[in-house]
CSV table of C-alpha atoms in Angstrom, one decimal:
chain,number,residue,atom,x,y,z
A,27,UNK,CA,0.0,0.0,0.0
A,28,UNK,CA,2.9,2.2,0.7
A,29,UNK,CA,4.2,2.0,-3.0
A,30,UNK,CA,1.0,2.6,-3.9
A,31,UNK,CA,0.5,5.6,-2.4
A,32,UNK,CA,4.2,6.9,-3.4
A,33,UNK,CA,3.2,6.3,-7.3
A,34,UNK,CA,-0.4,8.3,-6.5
A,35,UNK,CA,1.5,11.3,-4.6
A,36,UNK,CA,0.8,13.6,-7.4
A,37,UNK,CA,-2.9,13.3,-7.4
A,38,UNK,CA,-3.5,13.3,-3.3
A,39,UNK,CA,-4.8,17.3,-3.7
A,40,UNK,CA,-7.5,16.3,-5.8
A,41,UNK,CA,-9.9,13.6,-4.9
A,42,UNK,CA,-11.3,12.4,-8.5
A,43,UNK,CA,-8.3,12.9,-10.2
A,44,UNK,CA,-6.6,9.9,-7.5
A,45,UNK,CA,-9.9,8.0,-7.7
A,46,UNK,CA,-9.0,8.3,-11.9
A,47,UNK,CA,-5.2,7.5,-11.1
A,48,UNK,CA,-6.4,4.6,-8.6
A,49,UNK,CA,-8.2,2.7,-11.6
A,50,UNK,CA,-5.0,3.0,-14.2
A,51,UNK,CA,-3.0,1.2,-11.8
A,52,UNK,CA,-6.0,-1.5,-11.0
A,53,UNK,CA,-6.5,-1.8,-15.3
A,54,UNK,CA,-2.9,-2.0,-15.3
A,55,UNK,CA,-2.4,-4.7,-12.9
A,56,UNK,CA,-5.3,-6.8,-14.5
A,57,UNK,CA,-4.1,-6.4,-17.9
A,58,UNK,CA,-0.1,-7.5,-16.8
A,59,UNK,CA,-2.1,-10.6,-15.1
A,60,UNK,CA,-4.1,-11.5,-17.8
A,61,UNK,CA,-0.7,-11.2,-20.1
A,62,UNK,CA,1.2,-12.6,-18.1
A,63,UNK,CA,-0.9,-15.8,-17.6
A,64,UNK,CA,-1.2,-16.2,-21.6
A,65,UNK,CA,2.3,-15.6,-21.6
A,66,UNK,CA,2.9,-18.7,-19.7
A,67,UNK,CA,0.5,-21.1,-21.4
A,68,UNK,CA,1.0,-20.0,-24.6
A,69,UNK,CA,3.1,-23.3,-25.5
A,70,UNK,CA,0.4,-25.4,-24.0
A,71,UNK,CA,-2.4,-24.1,-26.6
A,72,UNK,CA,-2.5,-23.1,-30.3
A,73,UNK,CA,-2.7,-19.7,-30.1
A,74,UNK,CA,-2.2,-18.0,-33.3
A,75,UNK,CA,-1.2,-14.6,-31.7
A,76,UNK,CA,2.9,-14.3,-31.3
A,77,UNK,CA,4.0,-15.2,-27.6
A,78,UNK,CA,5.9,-11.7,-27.6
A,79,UNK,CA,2.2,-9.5,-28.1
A,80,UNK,CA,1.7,-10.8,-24.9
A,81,UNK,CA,5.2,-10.0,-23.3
A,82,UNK,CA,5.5,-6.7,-24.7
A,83,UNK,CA,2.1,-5.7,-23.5
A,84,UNK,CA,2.7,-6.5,-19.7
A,85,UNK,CA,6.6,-4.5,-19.8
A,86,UNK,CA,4.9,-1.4,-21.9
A,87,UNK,CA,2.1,-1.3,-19.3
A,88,UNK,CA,4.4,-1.8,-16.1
A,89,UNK,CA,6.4,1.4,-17.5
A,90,UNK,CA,3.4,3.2,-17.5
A,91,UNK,CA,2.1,2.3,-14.3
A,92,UNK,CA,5.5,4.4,-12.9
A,93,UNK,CA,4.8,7.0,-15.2
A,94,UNK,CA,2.0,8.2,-12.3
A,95,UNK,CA,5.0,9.3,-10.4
A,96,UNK,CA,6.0,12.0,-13.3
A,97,UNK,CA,4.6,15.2,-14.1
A,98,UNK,CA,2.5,14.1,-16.7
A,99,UNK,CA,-1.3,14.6,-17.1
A,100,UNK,CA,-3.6,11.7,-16.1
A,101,UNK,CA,-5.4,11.9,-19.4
A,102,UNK,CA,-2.1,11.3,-21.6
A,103,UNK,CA,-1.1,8.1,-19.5
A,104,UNK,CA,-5.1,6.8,-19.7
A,105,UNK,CA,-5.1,7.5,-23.1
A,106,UNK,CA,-1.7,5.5,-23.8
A,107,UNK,CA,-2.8,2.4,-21.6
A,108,UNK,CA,-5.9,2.1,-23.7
A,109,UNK,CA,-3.5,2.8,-26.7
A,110,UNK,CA,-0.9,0.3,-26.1
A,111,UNK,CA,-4.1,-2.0,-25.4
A,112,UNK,CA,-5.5,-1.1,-28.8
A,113,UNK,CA,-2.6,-1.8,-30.5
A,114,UNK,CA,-1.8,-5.1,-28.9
A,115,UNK,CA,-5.3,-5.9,-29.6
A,116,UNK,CA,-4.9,-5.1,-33.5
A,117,UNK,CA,-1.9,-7.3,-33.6
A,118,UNK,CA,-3.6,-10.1,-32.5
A,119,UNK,CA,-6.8,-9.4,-34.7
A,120,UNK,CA,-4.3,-9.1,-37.5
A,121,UNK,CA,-2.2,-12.8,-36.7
A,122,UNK,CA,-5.1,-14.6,-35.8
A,123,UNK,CA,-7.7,-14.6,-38.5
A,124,UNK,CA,-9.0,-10.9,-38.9
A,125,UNK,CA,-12.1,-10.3,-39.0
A,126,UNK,CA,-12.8,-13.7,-37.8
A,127,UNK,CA,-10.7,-13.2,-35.3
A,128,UNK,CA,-11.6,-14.5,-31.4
A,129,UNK,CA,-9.4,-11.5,-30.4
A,130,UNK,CA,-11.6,-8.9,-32.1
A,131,UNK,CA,-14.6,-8.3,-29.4
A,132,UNK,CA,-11.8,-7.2,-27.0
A,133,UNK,CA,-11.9,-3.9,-29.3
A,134,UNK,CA,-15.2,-2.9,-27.0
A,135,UNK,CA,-13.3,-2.6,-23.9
A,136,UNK,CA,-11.4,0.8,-25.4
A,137,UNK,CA,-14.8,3.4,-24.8
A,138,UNK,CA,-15.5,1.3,-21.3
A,139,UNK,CA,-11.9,2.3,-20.0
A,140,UNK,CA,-11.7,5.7,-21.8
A,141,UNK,CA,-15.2,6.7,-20.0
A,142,UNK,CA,-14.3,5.4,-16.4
A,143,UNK,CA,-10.1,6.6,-17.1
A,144,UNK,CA,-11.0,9.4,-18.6
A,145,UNK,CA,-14.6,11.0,-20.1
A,146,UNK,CA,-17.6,11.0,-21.7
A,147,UNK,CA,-15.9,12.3,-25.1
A,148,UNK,CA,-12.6,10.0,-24.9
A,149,UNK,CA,-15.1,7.3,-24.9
A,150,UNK,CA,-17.0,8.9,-28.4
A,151,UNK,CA,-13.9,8.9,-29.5
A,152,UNK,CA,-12.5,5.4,-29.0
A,153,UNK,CA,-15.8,4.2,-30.0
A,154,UNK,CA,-14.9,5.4,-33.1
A,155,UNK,CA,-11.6,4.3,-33.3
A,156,UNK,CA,-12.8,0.6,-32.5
A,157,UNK,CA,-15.7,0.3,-34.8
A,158,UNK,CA,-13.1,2.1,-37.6
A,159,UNK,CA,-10.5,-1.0,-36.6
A,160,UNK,CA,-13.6,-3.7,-37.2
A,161,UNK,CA,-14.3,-2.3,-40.7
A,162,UNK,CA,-10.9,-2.1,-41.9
A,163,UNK,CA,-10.5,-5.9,-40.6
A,164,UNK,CA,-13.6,-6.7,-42.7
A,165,UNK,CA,-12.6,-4.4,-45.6
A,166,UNK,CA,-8.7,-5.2,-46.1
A,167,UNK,CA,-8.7,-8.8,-44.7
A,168,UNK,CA,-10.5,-10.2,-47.6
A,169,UNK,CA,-11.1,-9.3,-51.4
A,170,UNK,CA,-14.3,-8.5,-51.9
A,171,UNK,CA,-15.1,-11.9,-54.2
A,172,UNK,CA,-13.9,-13.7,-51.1
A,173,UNK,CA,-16.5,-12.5,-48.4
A,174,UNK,CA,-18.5,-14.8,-46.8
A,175,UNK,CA,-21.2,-14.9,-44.4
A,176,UNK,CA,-19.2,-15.7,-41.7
A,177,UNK,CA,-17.4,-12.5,-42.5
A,178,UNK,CA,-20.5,-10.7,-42.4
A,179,UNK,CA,-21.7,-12.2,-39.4
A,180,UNK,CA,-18.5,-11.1,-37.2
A,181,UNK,CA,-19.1,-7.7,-38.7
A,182,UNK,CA,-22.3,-7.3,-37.4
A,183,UNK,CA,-21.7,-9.0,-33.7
A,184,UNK,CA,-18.7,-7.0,-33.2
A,185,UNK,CA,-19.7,-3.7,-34.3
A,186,UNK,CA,-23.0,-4.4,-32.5
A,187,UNK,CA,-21.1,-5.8,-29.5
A,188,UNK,CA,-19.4,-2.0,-29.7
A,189,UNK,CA,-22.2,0.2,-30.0
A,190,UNK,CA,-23.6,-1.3,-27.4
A,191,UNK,CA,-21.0,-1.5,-24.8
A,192,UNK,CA,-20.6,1.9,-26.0
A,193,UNK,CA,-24.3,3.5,-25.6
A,194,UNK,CA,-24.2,1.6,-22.0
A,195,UNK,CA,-21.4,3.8,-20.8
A,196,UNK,CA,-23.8,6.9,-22.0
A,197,UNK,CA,-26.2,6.1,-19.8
A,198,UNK,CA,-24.2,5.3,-16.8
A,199,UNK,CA,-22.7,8.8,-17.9
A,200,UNK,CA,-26.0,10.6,-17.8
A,201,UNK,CA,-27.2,8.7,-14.7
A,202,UNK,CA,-24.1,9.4,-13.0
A,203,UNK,CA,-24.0,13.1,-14.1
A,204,UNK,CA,-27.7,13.3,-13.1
A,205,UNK,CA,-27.1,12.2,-9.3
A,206,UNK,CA,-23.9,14.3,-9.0
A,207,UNK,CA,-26.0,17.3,-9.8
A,208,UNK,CA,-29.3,16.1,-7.7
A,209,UNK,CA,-26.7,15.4,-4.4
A,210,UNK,CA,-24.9,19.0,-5.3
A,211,UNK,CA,-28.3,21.0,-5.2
A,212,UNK,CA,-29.3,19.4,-2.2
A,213,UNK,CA,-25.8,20.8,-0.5
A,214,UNK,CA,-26.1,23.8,-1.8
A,215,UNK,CA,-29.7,24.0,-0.4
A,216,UNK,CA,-28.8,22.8,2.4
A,217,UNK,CA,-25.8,25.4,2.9
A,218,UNK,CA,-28.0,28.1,2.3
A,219,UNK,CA,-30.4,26.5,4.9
A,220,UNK,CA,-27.5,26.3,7.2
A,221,UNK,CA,-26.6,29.8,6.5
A,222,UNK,CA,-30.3,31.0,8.0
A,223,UNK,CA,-30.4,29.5,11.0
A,224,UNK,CA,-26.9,30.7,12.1
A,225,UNK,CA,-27.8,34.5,10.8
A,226,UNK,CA,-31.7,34.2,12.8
A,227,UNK,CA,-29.5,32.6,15.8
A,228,UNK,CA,-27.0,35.5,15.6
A,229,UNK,CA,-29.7,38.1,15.8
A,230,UNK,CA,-31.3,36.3,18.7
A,231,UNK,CA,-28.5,36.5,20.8
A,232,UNK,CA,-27.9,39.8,19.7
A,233,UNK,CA,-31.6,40.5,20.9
A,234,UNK,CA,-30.6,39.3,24.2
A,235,UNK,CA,-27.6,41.4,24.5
């Protein structure tokens, strides 16, 4: 706990920004576990995706996990953990079938982990990005004589898969926008509620005086 304090000093000021910082490093851990753990039964399965995708992705998240403790801003370092996913992910769409890839639904994590890293609009974004990566697998993996069903099929599921993962972080975005701002007006009312009772108490004991 004390390391991971030392790698969150930079963000102690500023409650939601730590909370932000706090979930990198637990993405990061579970994403060097899950690596790792493919890593090591990689020989003991068929996996078409290269050993070293999964290597390379645990070492180039552990760096970034320590790049909390620079002066950097939280958003670049969510946005290049989600990157360095996204690429690893593309490499293993790309060596293991393409569009009909088993790798390819992993693309709908990207606008989870850029709404709850980041916000609202990194997740539009990435979104994007991942339903843009599906097509191009579906468009450049296959000439267009060569298209099956099966290629149309994955399409679908995983663009689907997308949108909707996608249209689920809206609303949890709205709903939790809408109950930050219900709790806040309630303070605020509350304050000013505060406020009269401690100005009518004042004039009461000046009353007395």
């Amino acid at each position: 706990m004390s390391l991971f304090r030392h790698l969150l000093t930079h963000y102690s000021t500023n409650r939601e920004a730590y909370y932000k910082a706090q979930l990198v490093v637990y993405f990061a851990l579970v994403e060097i576990l899950i690596s790792t753990c493919y890593y090591l039964v990689h020989p003991h399965f068929e996996f078409r995706v290269p050993r070293m995708v999964f290597s390379g992705l645990s070492i180039t998240v552990l760096i970034q996990i320590f790049l909390l403790r620079l002066p950097i801003p939280l958003t670049v370092i969510a946005h290049s953990l989600i990157a360095t996913l996204w690429i690893s992910f593309c490499l293993g769409v790309t060596t293991s079938g393409g569009i009909l890839s088993l790798v390819l639904p992993w693309l709908a994590v990207m606008p989870v982990m850029a709404n709850l890293l980041i916000n609202q609009r990194a997740a539009t974004i990435w979104a994007i990005i991942s339903l843009s990566s599906i097509l191009i697998f579906f468009l450049g993996g296959t000439p267009p004589g060569e298209i099956e069903n099966s290629h149309w099929r994955s399409l679908a599921a995983n663009s689907g898969l997308v949108v909707i993962v996608f249209v689920f972080t809206c609303l949890f975005h709205l709903t939790h926008a809408s109950l930050l701002a219900k709790v806040n007006s309630k303070n605020k009312k509350l304050e000013t509620r505060k406020n009269r009772l401690i100005a009518q108490h004042r004039e009461i004991e000046a009353q007395k005086s």
